[in-house]
Structure formats: C-alpha cells, structure tokens
Amino acid sequence: MLLKFNQVEKRFKEKQVLSGVSFEIDEGESIALIGPNGAGKTTMIRSVLGLTLIDGGEIVRNFNTRQDVGVMLQHDLFPDHLRVREVIELHKSYSKSNVSTHALLEAGDLVKEARSMVQNLSGGQKRRLSFALSLAADPKLLFLDEPTVGMDVTASRMFWNKIREIQEQGKSIFVTSHHLDELNDYCRRFIFLKNGEIIADVRKEDLNTQKVIVVYLETAEEALDLQRQFGGLMEDRKLYVTDKNKHAVLCAYLQQRGMTFEERLKEVRDCYREIYDLNPEEGVKQA
Ligand SMILES: Nc1ncnc2c1ncn2[C@@H]1O[C@H](COP(=O)(O)OP(=O)(O)OP(=O)(O)O)[C@@H](O)[C@H]1O
C-alpha cells in the first residue's frame, strides 16, 4: 500500500468538504479523481501533501512527502525574474535526483524556450514548465491538479504520453481533471466524489466489459418517447442507455425504424452523466 485514506473528514467552518473518505492505492497504481467544481478534489490533494489539515480519520503515507513526491497545483507560482532553464536548475538543486535539465526541458516541450524569461511564457507554456518541475526530483508519486488546463491539443497529448511513460515505469499518479476523455484514454482507475464522499470507484477493465447504446435523435418528442420506453439519460439530443437488459430489444426497435445509433464500450463520460447529470426522474443531481 502506498497511500491510504481512512474515514477522512474535512470541514471549512460549517461546510463539510470531505465526509468519511476511504480508499487506498498500491505502489504503481494511479488514480483519476473526478467531480464537479467544489467537490473536494483539491482539498484531498492538499490533505495528502499536508498543506491542509484534516479534522478526522487518518491518511497513511508510505512515502516521503518531500523526497518522493512531484506536485503540479492549479496555480503556477514561479520566480518571474529567472529564465526557464534557471528555474529548472533551481528546482533540481532541492533534490538529489540525477534527472538532466535537458530531459526536464523535453518533458515540458520547452527546449526552445530554455533561455526565455519565465514571465514571458504563455499560460500553456507555464503549465508545461510546472509539469517539468514536478518531475525534477524523479518522484515515485505525482499529484497533478487539473494539469492540462491552458494546454493546447498537441501539448495535452504530449503531456498524457509522458504520463503513460511514467506509469509504465511503475510510478503512481494522482490526477484531477474535468477533461473526461483524456482521463478515459490514459487512466485506469477513477474515483468519483459527490457531497464529500466517494460515490464510485471504477476501473477501466470494468468499463471495458460494459456497453452503451447511443441513439441520435431528431426531435425532443422522439427523444422523450424513447426515454419513456427504454430509460437512459439524455444529453444534447442523444439518449444514452447503459442498462444491458434493455439493449437487445432497444437495438431491434431502432433497427426496425431505421434510427441512427451506435453501440460502444462504456466510458468515463457515461459514468459522469449517470452520477451527476440531469436525470428527468430525479432532477439535477448536485455534487
Ligand atoms: N481554504 C478554504 N477555506 C474555505 N473553504 C474552502 C477552502 N478551500 C476549499 N474550500 C471549499 O471547499 C470546497 C471544495 O473545494 P476544492 O477546491 O477541494 O474543490 P475541487 O473539487 O478541487 O473544485 P474545482 O474542480 O473547482 O477545482 C469548496 O466549496 C471550496 O469553496
């Protein structure tokens, strides 16, 4: 076991933010932490790092929060008067790691910007620098809070490929993001937070055994009628039916009427819709 939350409680004044949160991750395992704004994701990361004190329960850390951990928080704080290479070298000097400056520049795709002043970097370049710095101590556990916000498509892809490489080296990642498709493609375990509690803990291999039928609909009446018959959740004129007991009869129904639909593996986005999104029978579900 690398990290364990045991009945963790956190309140800010009267607001309960974490409520009996329990889970553990093993060495080499990674987690994507998912939930709407304010669900408590950053609070969890800050609690592990000791930046926020918890009010109850315990956090067991089988790692050293100074030496074994790399961190990319939501807001970048750099000494603006330094060049990119200098900031990287400064960070390297805090640890005893042998990671080369060039490797870190490459990890952040900042080789060309090595001599640029940090204050002149764009928002996305600053995020990439933050990522490079998180790797400076060659950490065995990385905490990444919304890492790809501000990154363009190419930078995000490079970032996730690097994350995959890091995971393949047996290191662990603890990542929060609202980019569900990225999490779906690159992570293997997903923890969903709701009302300060873990509401679902889903593994990619479980998703890979489940299917969703997505029906593309023309009119609102058509959509409602189909939903009344087969259930499912609606979003942007599409009906998503995950109940496998209804799939055979639904497919036959749709084929008979020549309606457009696709059958695909369940994804993180489908879990999110089920857990948080608008459900006509229950109204808007709030995290
Ligand atoms: N220092 C603080 N003082 C008071 N309230 C706080 C503090 N830090 C966080 N909160 C509150 O705790 C709740 C959880 O915040 P947190 O930042 O953990 O959410 P999050 O899931 O990371 O959200 P986001 O997706 O917007 O980053 C929010 O209601 C927030 O206002």
Tab-separated table of C-alpha atoms and ligand atoms in Angstrom:
chain	number	residue	atom	x	y	z
A	1	MET	CA	0.000	0.000	0.000
A	2	LEU	CA	1.322	3.409	-0.989
A	3	LEU	CA	-1.415	5.732	0.226
A	4	LYS	CA	-4.478	5.149	2.370
A	5	PHE	CA	-7.384	7.429	3.315
A	6	ASN	CA	-9.243	6.053	6.319
A	7	GLN	CA	-12.563	7.791	7.122
A	8	VAL	CA	-11.070	11.217	6.351
A	9	GLU	CA	-13.142	14.252	7.401
A	10	LYS	CA	-12.549	17.861	6.423
A	11	ARG	CA	-14.665	20.906	7.228
A	12	PHE	CA	-14.135	24.559	6.346
A	13	LYS	CA	-16.110	26.299	9.112
A	14	GLU	CA	-19.570	24.706	8.920
A	15	LYS	CA	-19.052	23.362	5.392
A	16	GLN	CA	-18.329	19.622	5.303
A	17	VAL	CA	-15.988	19.100	2.331
A	18	LEU	CA	-14.758	15.530	2.901
A	19	SER	CA	-17.002	13.086	4.683
A	20	GLY	CA	-15.697	9.638	5.656
A	21	VAL	CA	-13.439	9.330	2.598
A	22	SER	CA	-11.712	5.932	2.481
A	23	PHE	CA	-9.656	4.309	-0.256
A	24	GLU	CA	-6.154	3.047	-0.804
A	25	ILE	CA	-3.748	2.823	-3.680
A	26	ASP	CA	-0.890	0.408	-4.128
A	27	GLU	CA	2.588	1.156	-5.355
A	28	GLY	CA	2.487	1.731	-9.107
A	29	GLU	CA	-1.260	2.302	-9.153
A	30	SER	CA	-2.762	5.567	-10.402
A	31	ILE	CA	-5.991	7.368	-9.709
A	32	ALA	CA	-8.072	9.928	-11.531
A	33	LEU	CA	-10.129	11.964	-9.092
A	34	ILE	CA	-13.365	13.188	-10.651
A	35	GLY	CA	-16.117	15.530	-9.503
A	36	PRO	CA	-17.749	18.878	-10.287
A	37	ASN	CA	-16.318	22.215	-9.114
A	38	GLY	CA	-16.139	22.298	-5.344
A	39	ALA	CA	-16.446	18.528	-4.910
A	40	GLY	CA	-13.280	18.417	-2.768
A	41	LYS	CA	-10.619	17.141	-5.205
A	42	THR	CA	-8.025	19.825	-4.474
A	43	THR	CA	-8.744	19.510	-0.757
A	44	MET	CA	-7.884	15.795	-0.997
A	45	ILE	CA	-4.584	16.522	-2.744
A	46	ARG	CA	-3.697	19.285	-0.291
A	47	SER	CA	-4.540	16.962	2.613
A	48	VAL	CA	-2.171	14.276	1.350
A	49	LEU	CA	0.584	16.856	0.962
A	50	GLY	CA	-0.016	18.213	4.469
A	51	LEU	CA	-0.998	21.637	3.077
A	52	THR	CA	-4.480	21.249	4.568
A	53	LEU	CA	-5.056	19.698	7.986
A	54	ILE	CA	-7.843	17.112	8.232
A	55	ASP	CA	-10.434	17.135	11.029
A	56	GLY	CA	-10.897	13.390	11.412
A	57	GLY	CA	-9.777	9.959	10.222
A	58	GLU	CA	-6.238	9.313	9.051
A	59	ILE	CA	-4.069	9.472	5.958
A	60	VAL	CA	-1.360	6.818	5.818
A	61	ARG	CA	1.535	7.736	3.533
A	62	ASN	CA	4.128	5.125	2.682
A	63	PHE	CA	6.306	7.722	1.037
A	64	ASN	CA	8.196	10.823	1.971
A	65	THR	CA	6.231	13.964	1.062
A	66	ARG	CA	9.460	15.899	0.499
A	67	GLN	CA	11.573	13.438	-1.473
A	68	ASP	CA	9.194	11.051	-3.232
A	69	VAL	CA	6.544	13.431	-4.484
A	70	GLY	CA	6.117	15.689	-7.507
A	71	VAL	CA	3.337	18.265	-7.467
A	72	MET	CA	1.570	20.325	-10.089
A	73	LEU	CA	-1.012	22.547	-8.378
A	74	GLN	CA	-3.723	24.528	-10.163
A	75	HIS	CA	-1.954	27.871	-9.858
A	76	ASP	CA	1.648	28.213	-11.002
A	77	LEU	CA	3.996	30.242	-8.846
A	78	PHE	CA	7.415	30.884	-10.407
A	79	PRO	CA	10.151	33.421	-9.761
A	80	ASP	CA	9.443	35.592	-12.829
A	81	HIS	CA	12.904	37.150	-12.999
A	82	LEU	CA	14.534	33.804	-13.923
A	83	ARG	CA	14.912	32.009	-17.240
A	84	VAL	CA	13.209	28.652	-17.830
A	85	ARG	CA	16.495	26.717	-17.577
A	86	GLU	CA	17.375	28.540	-14.344
A	87	VAL	CA	14.042	27.701	-12.704
A	88	ILE	CA	14.503	24.050	-13.623
A	89	GLU	CA	18.042	24.049	-12.245
A	90	LEU	CA	16.846	25.732	-9.068
A	91	HIS	CA	14.229	23.016	-8.552
A	92	LYS	CA	16.745	20.277	-9.276
A	93	SER	CA	19.022	21.711	-6.606
A	94	TYR	CA	16.317	20.999	-3.954
A	95	SER	CA	16.575	17.246	-4.544
A	96	LYS	CA	19.311	14.713	-5.037
A	97	SER	CA	17.905	13.342	-8.300
A	98	ASN	CA	20.012	12.776	-11.395
A	99	VAL	CA	17.367	13.881	-13.891
A	100	SER	CA	19.066	16.035	-16.502
A	101	THR	CA	17.906	19.582	-17.196
A	102	HIS	CA	17.559	18.657	-20.862
A	103	ALA	CA	15.242	15.731	-20.012
A	104	LEU	CA	13.040	18.092	-17.987
A	105	LEU	CA	13.006	20.667	-20.791
A	106	GLU	CA	11.976	17.877	-23.148
A	107	ALA	CA	9.279	16.615	-20.773
A	108	GLY	CA	7.755	20.100	-20.819
A	109	ASP	CA	8.457	20.567	-24.559
A	110	LEU	CA	10.400	23.686	-23.569
A	111	VAL	CA	13.774	23.059	-25.221
A	112	LYS	CA	13.310	26.106	-27.477
A	113	GLU	CA	12.200	28.248	-24.531
A	114	ALA	CA	15.139	27.283	-22.271
A	115	ARG	CA	16.521	30.834	-22.386
A	116	SER	CA	13.146	32.632	-22.199
A	117	MET	CA	12.251	34.636	-19.126
A	118	VAL	CA	9.529	32.817	-17.203
A	119	GLN	CA	7.391	35.965	-17.104
A	120	ASN	CA	7.258	35.930	-20.926
A	121	LEU	CA	5.884	32.390	-21.209
A	122	SER	CA	2.295	31.882	-22.345
A	123	GLY	CA	-0.252	30.318	-19.982
A	124	GLY	CA	0.092	26.897	-21.608
A	125	GLN	CA	3.913	27.096	-21.553
A	126	LYS	CA	3.770	27.895	-17.833
A	127	ARG	CA	1.675	24.757	-17.262
A	128	ARG	CA	4.292	22.755	-19.184
A	129	LEU	CA	7.028	24.273	-17.041
A	130	SER	CA	5.049	23.350	-13.946
A	131	PHE	CA	4.870	19.769	-15.227
A	132	ALA	CA	8.613	19.686	-15.934
A	133	LEU	CA	9.295	20.943	-12.398
A	134	SER	CA	7.027	18.280	-10.895
A	135	LEU	CA	9.418	15.695	-12.379
A	136	ALA	CA	12.611	17.352	-11.134
A	137	ALA	CA	13.035	15.086	-8.093
A	138	ASP	CA	12.330	11.918	-10.115
A	139	PRO	CA	9.284	11.332	-7.864
A	140	LYS	CA	7.637	7.973	-7.310
A	141	LEU	CA	4.251	9.646	-6.830
A	142	LEU	CA	2.892	12.592	-8.828
A	143	PHE	CA	-0.003	14.842	-7.741
A	144	LEU	CA	-1.440	16.716	-10.689
A	145	ASP	CA	-4.325	19.147	-10.141
A	146	GLU	CA	-6.013	19.944	-13.466
A	147	PRO	CA	-2.706	19.667	-15.305
A	148	THR	CA	-3.866	20.250	-18.881
A	149	VAL	CA	-5.889	23.436	-18.292
A	150	GLY	CA	-4.489	26.002	-20.736
A	151	MET	CA	-2.516	23.440	-22.769
A	152	ASP	CA	-3.255	23.192	-26.484
A	153	VAL	CA	-4.218	19.890	-28.102
A	154	THR	CA	-0.637	18.924	-29.001
A	155	ALA	CA	0.726	19.845	-25.580
A	156	SER	CA	-2.031	17.852	-23.846
A	157	ARG	CA	-1.274	14.813	-25.966
A	158	MET	CA	2.449	15.092	-25.244
A	159	PHE	CA	1.675	15.500	-21.555
A	160	TRP	CA	-0.503	12.384	-21.413
A	161	ASN	CA	2.000	10.330	-23.392
A	162	LYS	CA	4.636	11.307	-20.859
A	163	ILE	CA	2.241	10.317	-18.057
A	164	ARG	CA	1.768	6.940	-19.693
A	165	GLU	CA	5.551	6.525	-19.832
A	166	ILE	CA	5.816	7.447	-16.146
A	167	GLN	CA	3.119	4.924	-15.235
A	168	GLU	CA	4.928	2.248	-17.230
A	169	GLN	CA	7.988	2.909	-15.060
A	170	GLY	CA	5.874	1.744	-12.076
A	171	LYS	CA	5.268	5.227	-10.660
A	172	SER	CA	1.924	6.422	-9.343
A	173	ILE	CA	-0.182	9.353	-10.469
A	174	PHE	CA	-2.948	11.126	-8.580
A	175	VAL	CA	-4.662	13.390	-11.088
A	176	THR	CA	-7.757	15.615	-11.125
A	177	SER	CA	-9.247	16.861	-14.360
A	178	HIS	CA	-12.509	17.912	-15.968
A	179	HIS	CA	-11.268	16.560	-19.324
A	180	LEU	CA	-13.054	13.252	-19.046
A	181	ASP	CA	-11.999	11.966	-22.458
A	182	GLU	CA	-8.319	12.397	-21.568
A	183	LEU	CA	-8.843	10.556	-18.274
A	184	ASN	CA	-10.720	7.824	-20.104
A	185	ASP	CA	-7.887	7.322	-22.576
A	186	TYR	CA	-4.940	7.475	-20.185
A	187	CYS	CA	-6.072	6.407	-16.691
A	188	ARG	CA	-7.066	3.015	-15.324
A	189	ARG	CA	-8.910	3.817	-12.084
A	190	PHE	CA	-11.473	6.565	-11.490
A	191	ILE	CA	-12.733	7.812	-8.132
A	192	PHE	CA	-15.890	9.945	-8.251
A	193	LEU	CA	-16.572	12.405	-5.424
A	194	LYS	CA	-20.034	13.604	-4.521
A	195	ASN	CA	-21.127	15.527	-1.416
A	196	GLY	CA	-17.659	14.951	0.012
A	197	GLU	CA	-17.982	11.170	-0.291
A	198	ILE	CA	-16.616	8.649	-2.729
A	199	ILE	CA	-19.668	7.686	-4.725
A	200	ALA	CA	-17.969	5.351	-7.206
A	201	ASP	CA	-14.578	3.717	-7.646
A	202	VAL	CA	-14.408	2.388	-11.190
A	203	ARG	CA	-11.641	0.520	-13.000
A	204	LYS	CA	-11.021	0.698	-16.737
A	205	GLU	CA	-11.298	-3.078	-17.042
A	206	ASP	CA	-14.858	-2.861	-15.613
A	207	LEU	CA	-15.763	-0.233	-18.209
A	208	ASN	CA	-14.342	-2.436	-20.940
A	209	THR	CA	-16.929	-5.129	-20.133
A	210	GLN	CA	-19.919	-2.776	-20.359
A	211	LYS	CA	-21.637	-1.278	-23.369
A	212	VAL	CA	-23.680	1.834	-24.039
A	213	ILE	CA	-26.171	2.397	-26.794
A	214	VAL	CA	-26.177	5.997	-28.009
A	215	VAL	CA	-29.259	6.994	-30.006
A	216	TYR	CA	-29.082	10.116	-32.174
A	217	LEU	CA	-32.465	11.820	-32.106
A	218	GLU	CA	-34.131	14.403	-34.331
A	219	THR	CA	-36.877	15.854	-32.136
A	220	ALA	CA	-37.495	16.325	-28.433
A	221	GLU	CA	-40.754	14.302	-28.672
A	222	GLU	CA	-38.942	11.396	-30.251
A	223	ALA	CA	-36.320	11.551	-27.517
A	224	LEU	CA	-38.822	11.641	-24.672
A	225	ASP	CA	-40.860	8.846	-26.140
A	226	LEU	CA	-37.818	6.617	-26.466
A	227	GLN	CA	-36.643	7.504	-22.961
A	228	ARG	CA	-40.077	6.619	-21.538
A	229	GLN	CA	-39.826	3.184	-23.120
A	230	PHE	CA	-36.185	2.347	-22.532
A	231	GLY	CA	-34.946	4.666	-19.778
A	232	GLY	CA	-31.441	6.050	-20.163
A	233	LEU	CA	-30.141	9.594	-19.909
A	234	MET	CA	-30.447	12.398	-22.422
A	235	GLU	CA	-27.791	14.911	-23.403
A	236	ASP	CA	-27.650	17.135	-26.479
A	237	ARG	CA	-30.403	15.241	-28.342
A	238	LYS	CA	-28.714	11.921	-27.691
A	239	LEU	CA	-30.089	9.158	-25.494
A	240	TYR	CA	-27.566	7.006	-23.632
A	241	VAL	CA	-28.812	3.624	-22.472
A	242	THR	CA	-26.430	1.661	-20.251
A	243	ASP	CA	-28.886	-0.931	-18.875
A	244	LYS	CA	-27.729	-4.068	-20.662
A	245	ASN	CA	-31.075	-5.811	-20.082
A	246	LYS	CA	-32.662	-3.317	-22.484
A	247	HIS	CA	-30.012	-3.454	-25.211
A	248	ALA	CA	-31.302	-6.316	-27.358
A	249	VAL	CA	-34.869	-5.053	-27.519
A	250	LEU	CA	-33.720	-1.428	-27.995
A	251	CYS	CA	-31.411	-2.371	-30.907
A	252	ALA	CA	-34.226	-4.325	-32.572
A	253	TYR	CA	-36.597	-1.373	-32.098
A	254	LEU	CA	-34.110	1.129	-33.554
A	255	GLN	CA	-33.162	-1.084	-36.499
A	256	GLN	CA	-36.805	-1.675	-37.350
A	257	ARG	CA	-37.384	2.083	-37.551
A	258	GLY	CA	-34.122	2.869	-39.333
A	259	MET	CA	-32.991	5.151	-36.472
A	260	THR	CA	-29.349	6.200	-36.103
A	261	PHE	CA	-27.478	4.737	-33.149
A	262	GLU	CA	-24.122	3.355	-32.109
A	263	GLU	CA	-23.130	0.681	-29.632
A	264	ARG	CA	-19.804	1.273	-27.902
A	265	LEU	CA	-17.859	0.492	-24.732
A	266	LYS	CA	-18.809	2.429	-21.616
A	267	GLU	CA	-16.600	5.449	-20.944
A	268	VAL	CA	-15.815	7.728	-18.005
A	269	ARG	CA	-18.135	10.347	-19.518
A	270	ASP	CA	-21.045	7.859	-19.255
A	271	CYS	CA	-20.287	7.256	-15.563
A	272	TYR	CA	-20.157	11.021	-15.003
A	273	ARG	CA	-23.533	11.507	-16.683
A	274	GLU	CA	-25.071	8.770	-14.510
A	275	ILE	CA	-23.595	10.139	-11.296
A	276	TYR	CA	-24.041	13.894	-11.673
A	277	ASP	CA	-26.057	14.893	-14.697
A	278	LEU	CA	-29.651	15.820	-15.300
A	279	ASN	CA	-31.936	12.860	-14.821
A	280	PRO	CA	-35.558	13.662	-15.660
A	281	GLU	CA	-36.854	11.420	-12.883
A	282	GLU	CA	-34.665	12.874	-10.153
A	283	GLY	CA	-33.942	16.428	-11.342
A	284	VAL	CA	-30.471	17.927	-11.408
A	285	LYS	CA	-28.121	15.932	-9.225
A	286	GLN	CA	-25.731	18.125	-7.327
A	287	ALA	CA	-22.260	17.106	-6.239
B	1	LIG	N1	-9.215	27.422	2.394
B	1	LIG	C1	-10.527	27.278	2.267
B	1	LIG	N2	-11.384	27.956	3.057
B	1	LIG	C2	-12.716	27.799	2.944
B	1	LIG	N3	-13.317	26.980	2.051
B	1	LIG	C3	-12.519	26.289	1.245
B	1	LIG	C4	-11.086	26.399	1.285
B	1	LIG	N4	-10.562	25.572	0.347
B	1	LIG	C5	-11.608	24.989	-0.272
B	1	LIG	N5	-12.777	25.407	0.268
B	1	LIG	C6	-14.120	24.955	-0.128
B	1	LIG	O1	-14.113	23.542	-0.130
B	1	LIG	C7	-14.901	23.039	-1.209
B	1	LIG	C8	-14.042	22.094	-2.027
B	1	LIG	O2	-13.025	22.857	-2.703
B	1	LIG	P1	-11.940	22.154	-3.629
B	1	LIG	O3	-11.029	23.219	-4.102
B	1	LIG	O4	-11.366	20.992	-2.917
B	1	LIG	O5	-12.855	21.636	-4.827
B	1	LIG	P2	-12.437	20.967	-6.215
B	1	LIG	O6	-13.208	19.690	-6.328
B	1	LIG	O7	-10.968	20.891	-6.340
B	1	LIG	O8	-13.042	22.027	-7.242
B	1	LIG	P3	-12.550	22.534	-8.715
B	1	LIG	O9	-12.976	21.489	-9.693
B	1	LIG	O10	-13.331	23.802	-8.888
B	1	LIG	O11	-11.077	22.760	-8.661
B	1	LIG	C9	-15.409	24.260	-1.965
B	1	LIG	O12	-16.716	24.524	-1.532
B	1	LIG	C10	-14.468	25.370	-1.541
B	1	LIG	O13	-15.118	26.610	-1.563
